[in-house]
Amino acid sequence: MMILSLLFALLLCLQLGHGESYNNSATSFYFGLMTSSGYLTISTLSPLNVTYNITIESFNYTRNGTVTKNRPDPYVYLSWHFRTQSNSFADRFKGIHLTSDQPISVSFSDYFSEYLILPYHEYPGVSQYEYYAVSTSSYYNYTLSQVLLVGCINNTVINIIPTVDLFIPIDVQKNGSDDILVTKGNSHTITLHEGQTLLLGKGNGSDISGTHFISNKPLTVITGHQCGSTPDMIETPSCHEMQLQAPPVITWGKRFILTNFINPYFDSTYSSYVKTVTSQANTSITIHCDGATNTTRYSTNGAIGTYQYNITEYCYVEADKPIVVVLFPHSYFYYISTMVLIPPIEQYFQE
């Protein structure tokens, strides 16, 4: 997982497709725990002392610390007690708020996964934010393909359009609210306030990838699986906890580089499973990999592409409209995988 930490450290500067530039470092973050306990790594580019503060109001929990450029805090423990376990009202108030007096960068890791915690940004002139879930299926039907929504700003109105039938509370602000079955392709609208959480998921081998969230204000969307399996892992059979934070569509790109994840404990190179999601209809995606070129055209937004390659060096992905790319590298005879968000090449540029 340290490889991912080094990768994340390179991704501080990003550039939006419409010319707005921003940093993944910020002074305010909202997120939540979707599965188990884990650790935050908090770092800064400042040579001076930067003070951070973590609060979880529903637990009366606070923690303070100080970091500098040469002294990050790599082991900030978050207990499994803080996780959001259901869509019930009792689990509605488990948002974790991290603030600092100067910009910091944050990542979360546990035994199975590691991903960057993205700050929430309100962009000038933007009144609609879109997000898509990315997940997988599982060999074990009792585990959930799931997504955790965390409100960052009061009165955030969210339209949820699932790709599988989901039970969602009719009124997430009402204790004891009944659930409504929102069938595939239909929609349900909710409102979340700052720090509120809502967990959605489905078992029985379901995959909620492509589930669409449209909000009037920025959200935190953490997506993955309680114990997910790629097609190779289903054959094994095996499953692993998987999760990452989904970026808003406004930050997606068109060009990507895929590389093999070297496992220092095994000499064999295992194939990698790749998922893409389209942001617009009639999107063409071309992948140059393993000496071959494959082009696929997707007719709708939110369309899921799945590919599998034995990446010996690197592969190049390009699209004519913005997409997101998630890599599922394998290890240990296809018993283990994780989810890795691949940043578009455009995000390495800075004006």
mmCIF file with all atom_site columns, C-alpha atoms in Angstrom, residues 12 25 43-51 67-72 101-105:
data_model
loop_
_atom_site.group_PDB
_atom_site.id
_atom_site.type_symbol
_atom_site.label_atom_id
_atom_site.label_alt_id
_atom_site.label_comp_id
_atom_site.label_asym_id
_atom_site.label_entity_id
_atom_site.label_seq_id
_atom_site.pdbx_PDB_ins_code
_atom_site.Cartn_x
_atom_site.Cartn_y
_atom_site.Cartn_z
_atom_site.occupancy
_atom_site.B_iso_or_equiv
_atom_site.pdbx_formal_charge
_atom_site.auth_seq_id
_atom_site.auth_comp_id
_atom_site.auth_asym_id
_atom_site.auth_atom_id
_atom_site.pdbx_PDB_model_num
ATOM 1  C CA . LEU A 1 12  ? -1.636 17.400 -5.425 1.00 0.00 ? 12  LEU A CA 1
ATOM 2  C CA . SER A 1 25  ? -4.744 19.803 -0.503 1.00 0.00 ? 25  SER A CA 1
ATOM 3  C CA . SER A 1 43  ? 0.816  15.650 5.250  1.00 0.00 ? 43  SER A CA 1
ATOM 4  C CA . THR A 1 44  ? 1.560  19.184 4.113  1.00 0.00 ? 44  THR A CA 1
ATOM 5  C CA . LEU A 1 45  ? 3.944  21.037 1.825  1.00 0.00 ? 45  LEU A CA 1
ATOM 6  C CA . SER A 1 46  ? 4.414  23.779 4.403  1.00 0.00 ? 46  SER A CA 1
ATOM 7  C CA . PRO A 1 47  ? 7.780  23.957 6.215  1.00 0.00 ? 47  PRO A CA 1
ATOM 8  C CA . LEU A 1 48  ? 5.954  25.531 9.174  1.00 0.00 ? 48  LEU A CA 1
ATOM 9  C CA . ASN A 1 49  ? 3.804  23.806 11.795 1.00 0.00 ? 49  ASN A CA 1
ATOM 10 C CA . VAL A 1 50  ? 0.298  23.091 10.501 1.00 0.00 ? 50  VAL A CA 1
ATOM 11 C CA . THR A 1 51  ? -2.329 22.197 13.102 1.00 0.00 ? 51  THR A CA 1
ATOM 12 C CA . VAL A 1 67  ? 2.453  18.264 10.806 1.00 0.00 ? 67  VAL A CA 1
ATOM 13 C CA . THR A 1 68  ? 5.183  19.877 8.722  1.00 0.00 ? 68  THR A CA 1
ATOM 14 C CA . LYS A 1 69  ? 6.643  19.188 5.289  1.00 0.00 ? 69  LYS A CA 1
ATOM 15 C CA . ASN A 1 70  ? 9.258  16.874 6.791  1.00 0.00 ? 70  ASN A CA 1
ATOM 16 C CA . ARG A 1 71  ? 7.091  15.449 9.562  1.00 0.00 ? 71  ARG A CA 1
ATOM 17 C CA . PRO A 1 72  ? 3.750  14.026 8.364  1.00 0.00 ? 72  PRO A CA 1
ATOM 18 C CA . ASP A 1 101 ? -5.083 26.116 9.639  1.00 0.00 ? 101 ASP A CA 1
ATOM 19 C CA . GLN A 1 102 ? -3.041 25.582 6.428  1.00 0.00 ? 102 GLN A CA 1
ATOM 20 C CA . PRO A 1 103 ? -3.591 23.233 3.447  1.00 0.00 ? 103 PRO A CA 1
ATOM 21 C CA . ILE A 1 104 ? -3.012 19.532 4.074  1.00 0.00 ? 104 ILE A CA 1
ATOM 22 C CA . SER A 1 105 ? -3.382 16.322 2.058  1.00 0.00 ? 105 SER A CA 1
#
